[in-house]
Amino acid sequence: MGLKPDHLVAVYPGSFDPITYGHLDLIARASGFVDKLIAGVLRNESKQPLFSVEERVEMLGEVVREYPNVEVDSFDGLLVEFAAARRASLIIRGIRAISDYEYELQMALMNRRLRPNIETVFMMASEAHSFISARLVKEVAKLGGNISGLVPPGVEARLKERLLEKQPVKA
Ligand code: PNS
């Protein structure tokens, strides 16, 4: 790696559909060692998200308000091009279990091939959050389980509202 830039900018990309306390824990810790952290929400309709990009950006914005060096943005196309356009030299990704590693390694190596100057930094999720995934949170919420403590209260309220709207009408 070259000389450390004076102003260290990192991108923390993801689907954030919706943001969980696992994401937030990573944002809190990563924002402590970079000058600027940009949470980048992927615009990808093929993933059939529960929340629109605008809603996801809004939810993230609400919960990162307490971190002055954290910004929220959205992107489409290649992650490394987004990072380069935002002058970021780091991509932050969280790893929960060894099962995350294989996919993350592939992405990190591909991203390095595309843009060798952008470094991927893996951070371990804290034990308290290592089982949380947005997918499981949505599934539990859909089935009426308790999701408090897994997502911020505002997100929990929006999830319940969205899932109620999506309930199929009973015949
Ligand atoms: O929260 P997710 O769904 O695990 O995030 C995945 C994400 C957004 C990091 C990944 O899908 C991505 O980077 N997409 C952008 C397209 C891209 O750059 N693809 C090549 C990656 S090697």
Short mmCIF file of C-alpha atoms and ligand atoms in Angstrom, two decimals:
data_model
loop_
_atom_site.label_atom_id
_atom_site.label_comp_id
_atom_site.label_asym_id
_atom_site.label_seq_id
_atom_site.Cartn_x
_atom_site.Cartn_y
_atom_site.Cartn_z
CA MET A 1 0.00 0.00 0.00
CA GLY A 2 1.19 3.53 -0.68
CA LEU A 3 1.57 6.39 1.75
CA LYS A 4 -1.26 6.81 4.21
CA PRO A 5 -3.51 9.62 2.96
CA ASP A 6 -3.97 12.64 5.25
CA HIS A 7 -7.68 12.20 5.06
CA LEU A 8 -8.69 8.56 5.34
CA VAL A 9 -12.03 7.89 3.68
CA ALA A 10 -13.75 4.49 3.82
CA VAL A 11 -16.85 3.13 2.19
CA TYR A 12 -19.06 0.68 4.05
CA PRO A 13 -21.26 -0.85 1.32
CA GLY A 14 -24.28 -3.05 1.64
CA SER A 15 -27.91 -3.68 0.88
CA PHE A 16 -29.01 -2.42 4.33
CA ASP A 17 -32.50 -3.84 3.77
CA PRO A 18 -32.92 -2.76 6.54
CA ILE A 19 -30.04 -1.58 8.73
CA THR A 20 -29.52 -3.77 11.81
CA TYR A 21 -27.64 -3.31 15.06
CA GLY A 22 -24.93 -5.49 13.46
CA HIS A 23 -24.37 -2.84 10.76
CA LEU A 24 -24.58 -0.06 13.31
CA ASP A 25 -21.97 -1.67 15.55
CA LEU A 26 -19.58 -1.80 12.60
CA ILE A 27 -20.32 1.80 11.66
CA ALA A 28 -19.65 2.90 15.24
CA ARG A 29 -16.31 1.10 15.37
CA ALA A 30 -15.11 1.90 11.84
CA SER A 31 -15.97 5.59 12.17
CA GLY A 32 -13.53 5.66 15.08
CA PHE A 33 -10.47 4.99 12.96
CA VAL A 34 -11.19 6.78 9.68
CA ASP A 35 -11.69 10.46 8.99
CA LYS A 36 -14.83 9.86 6.97
CA LEU A 37 -17.03 6.80 6.62
CA ILE A 38 -19.55 6.61 3.80
CA ALA A 39 -22.28 4.02 4.20
CA GLY A 40 -23.15 3.12 0.60
CA VAL A 41 -26.55 1.61 -0.12
CA LEU A 42 -26.60 -0.59 -3.21
CA ARG A 43 -29.29 0.22 -5.76
CA ASN A 44 -30.22 -3.22 -6.96
CA GLU A 45 -33.82 -3.93 -7.73
CA SER A 46 -33.02 -7.50 -8.79
CA LYS A 47 -32.56 -8.33 -5.09
CA GLN A 48 -36.26 -7.45 -4.58
CA PRO A 49 -35.68 -5.37 -1.47
CA LEU A 50 -38.37 -4.81 1.13
CA PHE A 51 -37.47 -1.11 1.33
CA SER A 52 -36.71 1.29 -1.51
CA VAL A 53 -33.22 2.79 -1.72
CA GLU A 54 -34.64 6.12 -0.55
CA GLU A 55 -36.20 4.47 2.50
CA ARG A 56 -32.99 2.61 3.31
CA VAL A 57 -30.91 5.78 2.97
CA GLU A 58 -33.38 7.61 5.21
CA MET A 59 -33.31 4.89 7.89
CA LEU A 60 -29.50 4.85 7.86
CA GLY A 61 -29.40 8.64 8.03
CA GLU A 62 -31.60 8.61 11.12
CA VAL A 63 -29.43 6.16 13.03
CA VAL A 64 -26.00 7.54 12.09
CA ARG A 65 -26.88 11.08 13.05
CA GLU A 66 -24.82 10.77 16.22
CA TYR A 67 -21.62 10.08 14.23
CA PRO A 68 -20.50 13.37 12.67
CA ASN A 69 -17.98 11.73 10.31
CA VAL A 70 -20.49 9.25 8.84
CA GLU A 71 -22.33 10.01 5.60
CA VAL A 72 -24.95 7.99 3.79
CA ASP A 73 -25.06 7.67 0.02
CA SER A 74 -26.37 5.21 -2.56
CA PHE A 75 -24.66 3.71 -5.57
CA ASP A 76 -25.15 1.46 -8.55
CA GLY A 77 -22.58 -0.15 -10.80
CA LEU A 78 -19.24 -1.26 -9.44
CA LEU A 79 -18.49 -0.71 -5.79
CA VAL A 80 -14.85 0.17 -6.49
CA GLU A 81 -15.91 2.88 -8.94
CA PHE A 82 -18.21 4.35 -6.30
CA ALA A 83 -15.36 4.20 -3.76
CA ALA A 84 -12.95 5.88 -6.20
CA ALA A 85 -15.48 8.59 -7.07
CA ARG A 86 -15.89 9.33 -3.35
CA ARG A 87 -12.07 9.38 -2.89
CA ALA A 88 -12.20 6.39 -0.56
CA SER A 89 -9.12 4.22 -0.15
CA LEU A 90 -10.80 1.58 2.04
CA ILE A 91 -13.80 -0.68 1.73
CA ILE A 92 -15.07 -1.96 5.08
CA ARG A 93 -16.89 -5.29 5.28
CA GLY A 94 -18.11 -7.13 8.35
CA ILE A 95 -17.54 -10.83 8.87
CA ARG A 96 -19.84 -12.71 11.22
CA ALA A 97 -18.89 -16.33 10.75
CA ILE A 98 -16.51 -18.37 8.65
CA SER A 99 -19.38 -18.92 6.20
CA ASP A 100 -19.20 -15.22 5.26
CA TYR A 101 -15.51 -15.49 4.50
CA GLU A 102 -15.55 -17.30 1.17
CA TYR A 103 -17.83 -14.84 -0.59
CA GLU A 104 -16.12 -11.88 1.03
CA LEU A 105 -12.69 -13.12 -0.02
CA GLN A 106 -13.86 -13.49 -3.63
CA MET A 107 -15.29 -9.99 -3.64
CA ALA A 108 -12.20 -8.49 -2.02
CA LEU A 109 -9.89 -10.15 -4.54
CA MET A 110 -12.04 -9.11 -7.49
CA ASN A 111 -12.24 -5.56 -6.17
CA ARG A 112 -8.47 -5.50 -5.70
CA ARG A 113 -8.00 -6.65 -9.29
CA LEU A 114 -10.29 -3.89 -10.51
CA ARG A 115 -8.77 -1.16 -8.34
CA PRO A 116 -5.51 -2.24 -6.67
CA ASN A 117 -5.24 1.00 -4.69
CA ILE A 118 -8.44 0.35 -2.78
CA GLU A 119 -7.94 -1.93 0.18
CA THR A 120 -10.69 -4.08 1.72
CA VAL A 121 -10.67 -4.18 5.51
CA PHE A 122 -12.59 -6.95 7.25
CA MET A 123 -13.98 -6.32 10.68
CA MET A 124 -15.27 -9.04 12.96
CA ALA A 125 -18.82 -8.55 14.15
CA SER A 126 -19.00 -8.39 17.94
CA GLU A 127 -20.29 -11.61 19.58
CA ALA A 128 -23.55 -9.92 20.49
CA HIS A 129 -24.28 -9.23 16.83
CA SER A 130 -22.71 -12.15 15.04
CA PHE A 131 -26.04 -13.93 14.50
CA ILE A 132 -27.94 -10.91 13.16
CA SER A 133 -28.70 -10.69 9.46
CA ALA A 134 -31.20 -8.43 7.72
CA ARG A 135 -32.63 -11.51 5.99
CA LEU A 136 -33.35 -13.33 9.26
CA VAL A 137 -34.67 -10.19 10.93
CA LYS A 138 -37.20 -9.83 8.07
CA GLU A 139 -38.17 -13.48 8.33
CA VAL A 140 -38.69 -13.35 12.10
CA ALA A 141 -40.64 -10.09 11.81
CA LYS A 142 -42.81 -11.59 9.05
CA LEU A 143 -43.63 -14.56 11.25
CA GLY A 144 -44.54 -12.37 14.21
CA GLY A 145 -41.39 -12.95 16.29
CA ASN A 146 -39.75 -10.38 18.54
CA ILE A 147 -37.10 -8.33 16.74
CA SER A 148 -36.48 -5.70 19.39
CA GLY A 149 -32.78 -5.39 20.16
CA LEU A 150 -31.90 -6.53 16.64
CA VAL A 151 -32.75 -3.32 14.79
CA PRO A 152 -33.11 0.28 16.00
CA PRO A 153 -36.65 1.14 17.23
CA GLY A 154 -37.47 3.36 14.22
CA VAL A 155 -36.49 0.55 11.86
CA GLU A 156 -38.55 -1.94 13.86
CA ALA A 157 -41.61 0.28 13.51
CA ARG A 158 -41.09 0.63 9.74
CA LEU A 159 -40.59 -3.09 9.35
CA LYS A 160 -43.84 -3.88 11.13
CA GLU A 161 -45.68 -1.28 9.07
CA ARG A 162 -44.23 -2.59 5.78
CA LEU A 163 -44.98 -6.20 6.62
CA LEU A 164 -48.56 -5.37 7.56
CA GLU A 165 -48.98 -3.68 4.15
CA LYS A 166 -47.60 -6.80 2.50
CA GLN A 167 -49.94 -9.24 4.26
CA PRO A 168 -51.88 -11.22 1.68
CA VAL A 169 -55.61 -10.65 1.90
CA LYS A 170 -57.38 -13.57 3.54
CA ALA A 171 -59.96 -15.27 1.38
O1 PNS B 1 -25.13 -6.23 2.16
P1 PNS B 1 -24.67 -7.09 1.01
O2 PNS B 1 -25.86 -7.47 0.15
O3 PNS B 1 -23.87 -8.29 1.46
O4 PNS B 1 -23.69 -6.17 0.10
C1 PNS B 1 -23.17 -6.66 -1.10
C2 PNS B 1 -22.42 -5.57 -1.87
C3 PNS B 1 -23.26 -4.32 -2.02
C4 PNS B 1 -21.14 -5.20 -1.11
C5 PNS B 1 -22.03 -6.16 -3.27
O5 PNS B 1 -23.16 -6.75 -3.84
C6 PNS B 1 -21.47 -5.13 -4.23
O6 PNS B 1 -20.39 -4.62 -4.04
N1 PNS B 1 -22.23 -4.81 -5.29
C7 PNS B 1 -21.86 -3.81 -6.26
C8 PNS B 1 -21.52 -4.42 -7.62
C9 PNS B 1 -20.06 -4.83 -7.68
O7 PNS B 1 -19.15 -4.05 -7.49
N2 PNS B 1 -19.87 -6.11 -7.96
C10 PNS B 1 -18.57 -6.73 -8.02
C11 PNS B 1 -18.10 -7.09 -6.63
S1 PNS B 1 -16.71 -8.08 -6.70
#
